Short mmCIF file of C-alpha atoms and ligand atoms in Angstrom, two decimals:
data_model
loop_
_atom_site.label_atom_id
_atom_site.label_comp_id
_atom_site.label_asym_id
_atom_site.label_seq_id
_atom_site.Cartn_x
_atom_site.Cartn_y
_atom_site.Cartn_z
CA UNK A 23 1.26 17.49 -26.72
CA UNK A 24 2.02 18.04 -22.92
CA UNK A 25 1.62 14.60 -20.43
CA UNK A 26 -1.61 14.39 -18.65
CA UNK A 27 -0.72 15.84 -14.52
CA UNK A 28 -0.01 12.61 -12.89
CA UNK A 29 -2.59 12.09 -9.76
CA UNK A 30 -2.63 8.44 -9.42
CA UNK A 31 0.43 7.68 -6.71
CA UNK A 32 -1.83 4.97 -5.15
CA UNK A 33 -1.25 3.29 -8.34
CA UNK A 34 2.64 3.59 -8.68
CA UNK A 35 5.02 6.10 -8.35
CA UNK A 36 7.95 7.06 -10.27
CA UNK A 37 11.40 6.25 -9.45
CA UNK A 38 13.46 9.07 -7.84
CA UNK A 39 15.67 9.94 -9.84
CA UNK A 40 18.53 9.69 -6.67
CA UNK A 41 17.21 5.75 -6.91
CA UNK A 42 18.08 5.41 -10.34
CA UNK A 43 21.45 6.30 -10.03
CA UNK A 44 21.79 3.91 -6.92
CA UNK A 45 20.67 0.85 -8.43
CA UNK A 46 22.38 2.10 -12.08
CA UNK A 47 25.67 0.13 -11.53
CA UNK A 48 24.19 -3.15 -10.16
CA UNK A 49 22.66 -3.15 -14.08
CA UNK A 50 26.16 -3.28 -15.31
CA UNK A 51 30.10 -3.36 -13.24
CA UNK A 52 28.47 -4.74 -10.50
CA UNK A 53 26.08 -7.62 -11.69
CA UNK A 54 27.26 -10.12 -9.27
CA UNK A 55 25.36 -12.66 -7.74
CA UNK A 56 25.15 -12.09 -4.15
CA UNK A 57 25.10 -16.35 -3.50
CA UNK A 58 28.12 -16.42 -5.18
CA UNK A 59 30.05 -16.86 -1.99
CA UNK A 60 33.77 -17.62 -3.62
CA UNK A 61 34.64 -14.05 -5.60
CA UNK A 62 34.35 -10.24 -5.46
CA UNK A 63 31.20 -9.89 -7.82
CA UNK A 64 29.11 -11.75 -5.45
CA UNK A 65 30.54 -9.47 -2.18
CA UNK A 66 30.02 -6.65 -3.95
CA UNK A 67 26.03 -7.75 -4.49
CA UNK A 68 25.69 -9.35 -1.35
CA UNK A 69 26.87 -5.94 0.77
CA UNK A 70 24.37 -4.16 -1.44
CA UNK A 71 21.58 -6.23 -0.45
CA UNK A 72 22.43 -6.65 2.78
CA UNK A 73 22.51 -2.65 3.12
CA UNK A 74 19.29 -2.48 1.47
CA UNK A 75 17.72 -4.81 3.92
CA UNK A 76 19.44 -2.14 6.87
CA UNK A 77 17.54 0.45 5.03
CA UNK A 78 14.03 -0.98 4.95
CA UNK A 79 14.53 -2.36 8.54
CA UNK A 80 15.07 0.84 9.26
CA UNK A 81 12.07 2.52 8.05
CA UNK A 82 9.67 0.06 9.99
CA UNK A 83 11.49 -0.31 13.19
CA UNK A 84 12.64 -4.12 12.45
CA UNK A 85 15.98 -5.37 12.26
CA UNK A 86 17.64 -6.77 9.31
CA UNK A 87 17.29 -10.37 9.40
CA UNK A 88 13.79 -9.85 9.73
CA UNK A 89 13.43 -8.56 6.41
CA UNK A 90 13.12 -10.92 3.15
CA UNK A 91 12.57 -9.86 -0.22
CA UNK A 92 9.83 -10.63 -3.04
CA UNK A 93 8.86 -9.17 -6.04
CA UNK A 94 6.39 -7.01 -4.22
CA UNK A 95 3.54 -6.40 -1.79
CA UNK A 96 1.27 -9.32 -3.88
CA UNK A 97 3.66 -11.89 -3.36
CA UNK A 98 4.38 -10.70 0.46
CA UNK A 99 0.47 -11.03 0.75
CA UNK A 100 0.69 -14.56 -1.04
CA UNK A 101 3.52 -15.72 1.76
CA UNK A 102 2.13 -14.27 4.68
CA UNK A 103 -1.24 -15.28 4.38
CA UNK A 104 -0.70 -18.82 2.39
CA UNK A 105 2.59 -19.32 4.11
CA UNK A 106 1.67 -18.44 7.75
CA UNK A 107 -1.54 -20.23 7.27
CA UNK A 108 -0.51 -23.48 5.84
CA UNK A 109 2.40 -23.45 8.86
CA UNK A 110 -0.79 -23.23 11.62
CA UNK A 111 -2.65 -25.32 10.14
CA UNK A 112 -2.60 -27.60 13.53
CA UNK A 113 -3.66 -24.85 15.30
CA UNK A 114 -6.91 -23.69 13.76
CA UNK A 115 -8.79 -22.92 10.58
CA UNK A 116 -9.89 -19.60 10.82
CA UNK A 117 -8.51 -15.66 10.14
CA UNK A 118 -10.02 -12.58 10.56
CA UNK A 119 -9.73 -9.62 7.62
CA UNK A 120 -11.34 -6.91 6.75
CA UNK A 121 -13.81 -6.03 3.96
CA UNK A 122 -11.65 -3.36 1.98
CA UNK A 123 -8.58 -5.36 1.55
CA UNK A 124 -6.55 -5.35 -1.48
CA UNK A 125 -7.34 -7.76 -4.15
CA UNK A 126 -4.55 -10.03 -3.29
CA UNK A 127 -5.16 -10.40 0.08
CA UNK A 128 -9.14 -10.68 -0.64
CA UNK A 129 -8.07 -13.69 -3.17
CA UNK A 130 -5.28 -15.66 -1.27
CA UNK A 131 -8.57 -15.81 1.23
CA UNK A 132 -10.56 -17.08 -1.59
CA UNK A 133 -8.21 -19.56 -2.28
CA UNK A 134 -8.06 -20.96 0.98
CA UNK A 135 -11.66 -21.12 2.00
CA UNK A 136 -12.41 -24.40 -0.12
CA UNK A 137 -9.43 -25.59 1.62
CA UNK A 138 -11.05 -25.36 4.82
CA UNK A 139 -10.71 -22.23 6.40
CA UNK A 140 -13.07 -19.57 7.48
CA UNK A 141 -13.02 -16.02 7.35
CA UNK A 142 -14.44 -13.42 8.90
CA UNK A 143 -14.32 -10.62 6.82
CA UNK A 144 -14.56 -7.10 9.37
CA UNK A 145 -17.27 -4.56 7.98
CA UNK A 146 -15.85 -1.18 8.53
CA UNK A 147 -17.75 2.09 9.12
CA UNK A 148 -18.29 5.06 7.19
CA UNK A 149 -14.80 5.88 7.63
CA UNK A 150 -13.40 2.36 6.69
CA UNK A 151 -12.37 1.98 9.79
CA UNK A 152 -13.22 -1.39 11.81
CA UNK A 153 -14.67 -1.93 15.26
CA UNK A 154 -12.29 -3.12 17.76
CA UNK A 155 -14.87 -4.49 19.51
CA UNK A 156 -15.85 -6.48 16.50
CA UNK A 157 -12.63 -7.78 16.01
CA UNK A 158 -12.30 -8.73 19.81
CA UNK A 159 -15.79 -11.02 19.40
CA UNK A 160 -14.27 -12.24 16.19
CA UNK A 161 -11.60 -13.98 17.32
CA UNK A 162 -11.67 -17.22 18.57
CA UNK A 163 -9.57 -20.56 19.49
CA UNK A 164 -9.68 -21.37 16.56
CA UNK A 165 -8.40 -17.54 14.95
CA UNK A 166 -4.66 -18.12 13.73
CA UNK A 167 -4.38 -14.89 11.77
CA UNK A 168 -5.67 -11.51 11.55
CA UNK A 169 -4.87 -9.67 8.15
CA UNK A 170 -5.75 -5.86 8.46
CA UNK A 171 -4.32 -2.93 6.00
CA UNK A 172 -2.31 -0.14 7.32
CA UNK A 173 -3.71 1.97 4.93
CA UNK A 174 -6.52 1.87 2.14
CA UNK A 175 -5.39 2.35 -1.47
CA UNK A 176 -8.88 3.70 -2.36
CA UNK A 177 -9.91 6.15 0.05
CA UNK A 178 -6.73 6.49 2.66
CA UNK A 179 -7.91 5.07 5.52
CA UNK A 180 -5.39 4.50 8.29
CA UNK A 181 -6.36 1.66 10.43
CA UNK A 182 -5.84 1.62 13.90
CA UNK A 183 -2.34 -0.89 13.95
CA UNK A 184 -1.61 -0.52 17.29
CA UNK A 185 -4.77 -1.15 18.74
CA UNK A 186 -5.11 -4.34 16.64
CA UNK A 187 -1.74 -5.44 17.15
CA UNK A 188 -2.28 -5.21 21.03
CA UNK A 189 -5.18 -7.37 20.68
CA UNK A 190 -4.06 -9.90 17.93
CA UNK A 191 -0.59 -9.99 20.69
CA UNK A 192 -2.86 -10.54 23.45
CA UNK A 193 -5.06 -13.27 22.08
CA UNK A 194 -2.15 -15.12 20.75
CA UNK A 195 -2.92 -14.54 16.88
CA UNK A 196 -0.53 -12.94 14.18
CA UNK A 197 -1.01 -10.14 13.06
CA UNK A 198 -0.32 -9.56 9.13
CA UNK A 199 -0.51 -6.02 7.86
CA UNK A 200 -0.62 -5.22 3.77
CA UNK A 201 1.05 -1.78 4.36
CA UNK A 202 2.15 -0.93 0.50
CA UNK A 203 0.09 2.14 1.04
CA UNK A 204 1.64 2.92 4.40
CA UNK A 205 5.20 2.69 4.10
CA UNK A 206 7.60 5.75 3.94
CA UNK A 207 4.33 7.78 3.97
CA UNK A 208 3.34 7.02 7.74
CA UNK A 209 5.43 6.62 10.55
CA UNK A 210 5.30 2.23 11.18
CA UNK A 211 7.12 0.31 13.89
CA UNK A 212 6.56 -3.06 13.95
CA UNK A 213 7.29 -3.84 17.66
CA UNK A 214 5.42 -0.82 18.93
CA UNK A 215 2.13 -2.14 16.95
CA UNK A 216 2.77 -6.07 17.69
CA UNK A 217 2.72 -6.17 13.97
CA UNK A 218 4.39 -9.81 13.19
CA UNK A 219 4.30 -9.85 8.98
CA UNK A 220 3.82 -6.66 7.03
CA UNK A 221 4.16 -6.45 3.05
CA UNK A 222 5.52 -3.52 1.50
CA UNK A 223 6.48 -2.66 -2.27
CA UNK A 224 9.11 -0.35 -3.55
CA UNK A 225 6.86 0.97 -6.58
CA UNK A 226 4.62 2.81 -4.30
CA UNK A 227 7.34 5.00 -2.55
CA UNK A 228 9.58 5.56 -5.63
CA UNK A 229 11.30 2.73 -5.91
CA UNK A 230 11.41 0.46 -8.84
CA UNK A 231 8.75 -1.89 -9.79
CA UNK A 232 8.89 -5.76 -9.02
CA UNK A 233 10.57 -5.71 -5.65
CA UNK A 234 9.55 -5.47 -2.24
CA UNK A 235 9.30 -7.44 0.94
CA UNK A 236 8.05 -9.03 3.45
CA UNK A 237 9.15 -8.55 7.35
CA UNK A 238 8.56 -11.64 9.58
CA UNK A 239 9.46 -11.32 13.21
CA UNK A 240 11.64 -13.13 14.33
CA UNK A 241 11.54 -12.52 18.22
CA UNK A 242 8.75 -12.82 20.58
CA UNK A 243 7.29 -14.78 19.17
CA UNK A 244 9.43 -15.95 16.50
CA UNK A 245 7.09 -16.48 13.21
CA UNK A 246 7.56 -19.67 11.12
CA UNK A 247 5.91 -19.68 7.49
CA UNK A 248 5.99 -22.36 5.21
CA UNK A 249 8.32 -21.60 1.75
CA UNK A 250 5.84 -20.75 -1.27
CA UNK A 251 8.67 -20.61 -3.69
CA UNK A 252 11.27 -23.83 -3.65
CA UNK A 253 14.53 -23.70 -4.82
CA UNK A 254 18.21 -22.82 -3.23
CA UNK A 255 16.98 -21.92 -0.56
CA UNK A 256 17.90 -18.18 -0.26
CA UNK A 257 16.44 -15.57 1.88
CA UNK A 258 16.45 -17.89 4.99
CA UNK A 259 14.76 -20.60 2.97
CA UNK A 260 11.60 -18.07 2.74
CA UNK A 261 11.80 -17.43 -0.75
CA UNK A 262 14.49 -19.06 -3.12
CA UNK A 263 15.31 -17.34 -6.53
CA UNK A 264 18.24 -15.37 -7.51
CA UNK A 265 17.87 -11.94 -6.03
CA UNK A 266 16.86 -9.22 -7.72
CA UNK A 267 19.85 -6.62 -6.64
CA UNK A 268 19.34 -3.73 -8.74
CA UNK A 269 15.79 -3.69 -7.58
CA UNK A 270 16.28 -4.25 -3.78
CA UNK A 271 18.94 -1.86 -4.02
CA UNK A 272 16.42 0.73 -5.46
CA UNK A 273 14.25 -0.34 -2.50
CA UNK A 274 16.30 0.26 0.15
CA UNK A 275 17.52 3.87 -1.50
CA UNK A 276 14.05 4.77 -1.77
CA UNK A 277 12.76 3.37 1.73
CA UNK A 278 16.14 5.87 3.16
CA UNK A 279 14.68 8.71 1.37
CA UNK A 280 11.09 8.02 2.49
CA UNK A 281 12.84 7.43 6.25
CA UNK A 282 14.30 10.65 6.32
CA UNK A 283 12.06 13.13 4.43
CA UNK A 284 8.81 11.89 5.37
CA UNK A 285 7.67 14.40 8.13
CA UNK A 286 7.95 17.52 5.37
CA UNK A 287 6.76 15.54 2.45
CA UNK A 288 3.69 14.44 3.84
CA UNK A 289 3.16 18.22 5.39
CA UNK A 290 3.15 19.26 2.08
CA UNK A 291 0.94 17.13 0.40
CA UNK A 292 -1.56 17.21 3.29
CA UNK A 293 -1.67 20.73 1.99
CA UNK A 294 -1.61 20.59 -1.01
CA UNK A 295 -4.37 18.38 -0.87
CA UNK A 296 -6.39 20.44 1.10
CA UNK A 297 -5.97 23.37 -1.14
CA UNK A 298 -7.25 20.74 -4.21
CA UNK A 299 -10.30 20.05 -2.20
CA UNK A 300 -11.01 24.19 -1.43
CA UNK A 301 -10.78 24.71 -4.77
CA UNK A 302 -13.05 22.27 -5.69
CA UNK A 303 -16.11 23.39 -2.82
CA UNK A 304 -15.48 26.78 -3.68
CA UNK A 305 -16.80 26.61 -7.16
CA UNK A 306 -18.92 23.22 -6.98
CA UNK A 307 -21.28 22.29 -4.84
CA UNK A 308 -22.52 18.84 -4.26
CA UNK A 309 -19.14 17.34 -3.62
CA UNK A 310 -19.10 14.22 -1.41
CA UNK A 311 -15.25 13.02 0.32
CA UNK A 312 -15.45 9.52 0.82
CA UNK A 313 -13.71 8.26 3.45
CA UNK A 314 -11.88 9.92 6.93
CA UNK A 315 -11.24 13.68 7.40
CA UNK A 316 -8.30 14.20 9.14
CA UNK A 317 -5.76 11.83 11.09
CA UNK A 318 -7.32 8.40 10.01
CA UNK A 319 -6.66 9.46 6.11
CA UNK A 320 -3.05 9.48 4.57
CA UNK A 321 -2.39 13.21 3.98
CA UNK A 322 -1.43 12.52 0.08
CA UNK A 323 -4.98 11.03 -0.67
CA UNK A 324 -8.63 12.20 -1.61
CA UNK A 325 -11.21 10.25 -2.51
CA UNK A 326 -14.61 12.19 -3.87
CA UNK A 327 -17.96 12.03 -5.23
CA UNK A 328 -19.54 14.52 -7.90
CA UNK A 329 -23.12 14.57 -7.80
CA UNK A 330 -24.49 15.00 -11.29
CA UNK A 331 -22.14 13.05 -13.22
CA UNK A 332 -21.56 9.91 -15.10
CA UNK A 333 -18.33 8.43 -13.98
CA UNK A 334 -16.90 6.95 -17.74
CA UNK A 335 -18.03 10.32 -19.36
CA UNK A 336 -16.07 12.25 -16.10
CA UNK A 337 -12.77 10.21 -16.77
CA UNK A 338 -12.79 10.14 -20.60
CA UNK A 339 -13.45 14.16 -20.12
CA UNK A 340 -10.88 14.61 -18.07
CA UNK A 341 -7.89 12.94 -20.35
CA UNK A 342 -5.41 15.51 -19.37
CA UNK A 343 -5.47 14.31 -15.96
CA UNK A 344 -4.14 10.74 -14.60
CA UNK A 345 -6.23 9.90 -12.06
CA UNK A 346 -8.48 6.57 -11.40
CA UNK A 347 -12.42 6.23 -10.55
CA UNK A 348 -11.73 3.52 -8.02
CA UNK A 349 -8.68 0.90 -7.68
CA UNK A 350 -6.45 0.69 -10.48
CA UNK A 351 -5.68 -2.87 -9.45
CA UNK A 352 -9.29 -3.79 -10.99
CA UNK A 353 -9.84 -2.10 -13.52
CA UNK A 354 -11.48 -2.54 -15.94
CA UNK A 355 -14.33 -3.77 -14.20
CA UNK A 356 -17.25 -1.52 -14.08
CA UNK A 357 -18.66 -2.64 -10.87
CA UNK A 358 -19.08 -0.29 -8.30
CA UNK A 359 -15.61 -0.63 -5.98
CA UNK A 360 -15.70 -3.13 -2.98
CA UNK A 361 -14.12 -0.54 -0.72
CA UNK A 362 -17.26 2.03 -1.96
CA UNK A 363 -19.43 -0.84 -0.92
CA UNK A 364 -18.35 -1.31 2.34
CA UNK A 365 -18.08 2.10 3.41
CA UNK A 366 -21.77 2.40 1.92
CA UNK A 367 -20.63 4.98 -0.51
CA UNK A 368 -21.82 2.84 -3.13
CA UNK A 369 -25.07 4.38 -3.35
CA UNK A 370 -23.87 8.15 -3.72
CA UNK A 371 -24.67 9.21 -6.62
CA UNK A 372 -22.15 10.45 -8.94
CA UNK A 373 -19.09 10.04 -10.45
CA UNK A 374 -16.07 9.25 -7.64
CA UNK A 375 -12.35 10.04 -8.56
CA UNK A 376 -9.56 9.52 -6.33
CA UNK A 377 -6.75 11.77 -6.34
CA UNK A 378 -3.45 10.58 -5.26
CA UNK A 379 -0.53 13.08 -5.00
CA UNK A 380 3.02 12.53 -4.49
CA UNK A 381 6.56 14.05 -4.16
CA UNK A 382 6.93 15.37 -8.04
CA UNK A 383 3.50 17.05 -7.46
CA UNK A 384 3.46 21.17 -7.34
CA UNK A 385 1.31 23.62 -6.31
CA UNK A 386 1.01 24.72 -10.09
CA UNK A 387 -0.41 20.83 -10.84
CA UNK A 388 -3.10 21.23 -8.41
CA UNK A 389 -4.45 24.59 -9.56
CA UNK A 390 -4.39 22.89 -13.31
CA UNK A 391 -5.99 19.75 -11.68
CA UNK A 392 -9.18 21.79 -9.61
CA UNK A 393 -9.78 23.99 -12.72
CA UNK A 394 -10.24 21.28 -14.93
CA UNK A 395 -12.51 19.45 -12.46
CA UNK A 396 -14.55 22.23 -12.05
CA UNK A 397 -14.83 23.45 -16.02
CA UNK A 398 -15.92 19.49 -16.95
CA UNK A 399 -17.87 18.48 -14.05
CA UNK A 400 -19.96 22.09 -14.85
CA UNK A 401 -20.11 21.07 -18.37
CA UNK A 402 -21.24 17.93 -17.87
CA UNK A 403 -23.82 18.71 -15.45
CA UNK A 404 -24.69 21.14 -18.23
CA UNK A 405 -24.64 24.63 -16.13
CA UNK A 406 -24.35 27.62 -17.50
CA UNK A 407 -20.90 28.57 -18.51
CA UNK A 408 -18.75 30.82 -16.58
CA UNK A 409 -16.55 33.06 -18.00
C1 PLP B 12 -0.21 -1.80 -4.83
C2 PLP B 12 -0.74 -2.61 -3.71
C3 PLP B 12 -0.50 -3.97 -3.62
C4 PLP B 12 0.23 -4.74 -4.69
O1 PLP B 12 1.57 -4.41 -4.75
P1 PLP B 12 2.47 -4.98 -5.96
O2 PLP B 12 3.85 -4.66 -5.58
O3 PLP B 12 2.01 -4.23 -7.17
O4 PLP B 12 2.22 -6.43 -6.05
C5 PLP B 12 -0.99 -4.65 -2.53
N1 PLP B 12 -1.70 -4.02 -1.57
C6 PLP B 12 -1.95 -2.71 -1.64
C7 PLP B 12 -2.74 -2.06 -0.55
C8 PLP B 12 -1.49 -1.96 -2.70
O5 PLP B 12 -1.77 -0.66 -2.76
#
């Protein structure tokens, strides 16, 4: 039996093999603790870390001590939003978002509104992009946050950071960003977009599961959060808990491969996903992208409707493919995708895949990949069959 071609990089990634062998010996010769301040096993650790947090610094345009790590972009999400809230509380009771957030930003808001606080949650257009000018008139003085994605992990929608950054900057508000999609696949600097807390996670760039982080500026302004996890106090008090060191060494050998190849690799993909999506219109018709064309979308995404279909009957026919109908953080659910919704692709009839492609994908995937498409979604709209 050969593996089904893996198309679902939005969902994880798997580890480069040049990370593996990185984070290998902190499994075994090297298992010190970095705390352990008195002996060689904890130096060892504690240079790894520390050159892990160069790494990811490196690859957002933020410096070192800026960087503190979790066990990935959910719990960065959790202590921004909960932790950068409940430090502002004095100052106001109310953060802007927008409508296709990730599930754990969506429910950290969730959490807080019986708690007191309001949100505005941005609509976005057919894009998923937001209004500036909405998010101007949303903000008020009583706004302590805004929370915007870098990129969507649906349909690949690149918000405009910059732009929202000046204005969170210039309105006095932080400015969180969920950028697990984002990072190593986009370029991101933090001080050129005013960002002041972005979450990342080493899974989705091909790093190992269960560890990413969370930059918090630390200059102009500097950005206090309050501690969601207690304990010894590590990480600057942010987050306490033994570190995980083969894990944020994996994470800071993947985030200097993403850092350094990232121009090429996501030239190729934005090919190769363009030649998926040829393939597809040139032998089906009533194909609808959902979601950006062009610059706003990451290159390695697509995102589209089949008219004619049944979406369970498209996946279940399509088993020797890996790909997801919607988020893979919800499923399960049946429900038509919040991101769909609010891009008011809900209605399209159809079943909707999204492809994700990453490094390990070739050009010999993709031709599998569109045939297949094309053979079931003919089959199953019952035309006649080609030769
Ligand atoms: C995957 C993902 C997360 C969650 O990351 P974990 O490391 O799995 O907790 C959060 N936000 C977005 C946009 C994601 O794609």
């Amino acid at each position: 039996m050969t593996k089904p071609i893996y198309l679902d990089y939005h969902s994880t990634t798997p580890v480069d093999p040049r990370v593996l062998d990185t984070m290998l010996p902190y499994f075994t010769e090297r298992f010190g603790n970095p705390a352990s301040r008195q002996h060689a096993y904890g130096w060892a650790a504690q240079e790894a870390v520390e050159t892990a947090r160069s790494q990811v610094a490196a690859l957002i345009g933020a410096t070192a001590g800026e960087i503190v790590f979790t066990s990935g972009a959910s719990e960065s999400n959790n202590l921004a939003i909960k932790g950068g809230t409940c430090a502002l509380r004095a100052k106001g009771d109310h953060i802007v978002t927008v409508a296709t957030e990730h599930k754990s930003i969506l429910d950290c808001f969730k959490r807080l509104q019986p708690e007191g606080w309001h949100v505005t949650f941005l609509p976005v257009d057919r894009d998923g992009v937001i209004s500036l000018d909405e998010l101007r008139a949303a903000i008020t003085d009583r706004t302590v946050m805004v929370s915007a994605m870098a990129a969507n992990n649906e349909i690949g929608t690149i918000q405009p950071l910059a732009a929202i950054g000046a204005i969170a900057s210039e309105r006095g508000v932080l400015f969180h960003t969920d950028a697990a999609q984002a990072v190593g696949k986009i370029p991101l600097d933090v001080k050129a977009m005013n960002v002041d807390l972005l979450s990342l996670t080493a899974h989705k760039f091909y790093g190992p599961k269960g560890a990413g982080a969370l930059f918090i500026r630390r200059r102009k302004p500097r950005i206090e959060l309050a501690c969601q996890i207690d304990g010894g106090g590590h990480e600057n008090g942010f987050r306490s808990g033994t570190l995980n060191v083969p894990g944020i060494v994996g994470l800071g050998a993947a985030a200097e491969i993403c850092r350094t190849n990232m121009d090429s690799e996501q030239a190729r993909l934005g090919s190769l996903r363009d030649r998926l999506l040829d393939l597809l219109r040139h032998d089906l018709d009533g194909i609808h992208v959902n979601g950006p064309t062009g610059e706003r979308r990451l290159p390695h995404n697509l995102h589209a409707s089949f008219a004619g279909v049944e979406g369970e009957r498209l996946l279940m026919a399509l088993g020797d493919l890996a790909v997801s109908t919607g988020s893979a953080c919800s499923s399960g659910s049946q429900a038509a995708s919040h991101v769909l919704e609010a891009i008011g692709a809900a209605a399209i009839p159809g079943a909707s895949i999204r492809f994700g492609l990453g490094r390990m994908t070739t050009e010999q995937e993709i031709e599998i990949a569109a045939a297949r498409v094309i053979k079931v979604v003919r089959s199953l709209r019952g035309d006649p069959v080609s030769a």
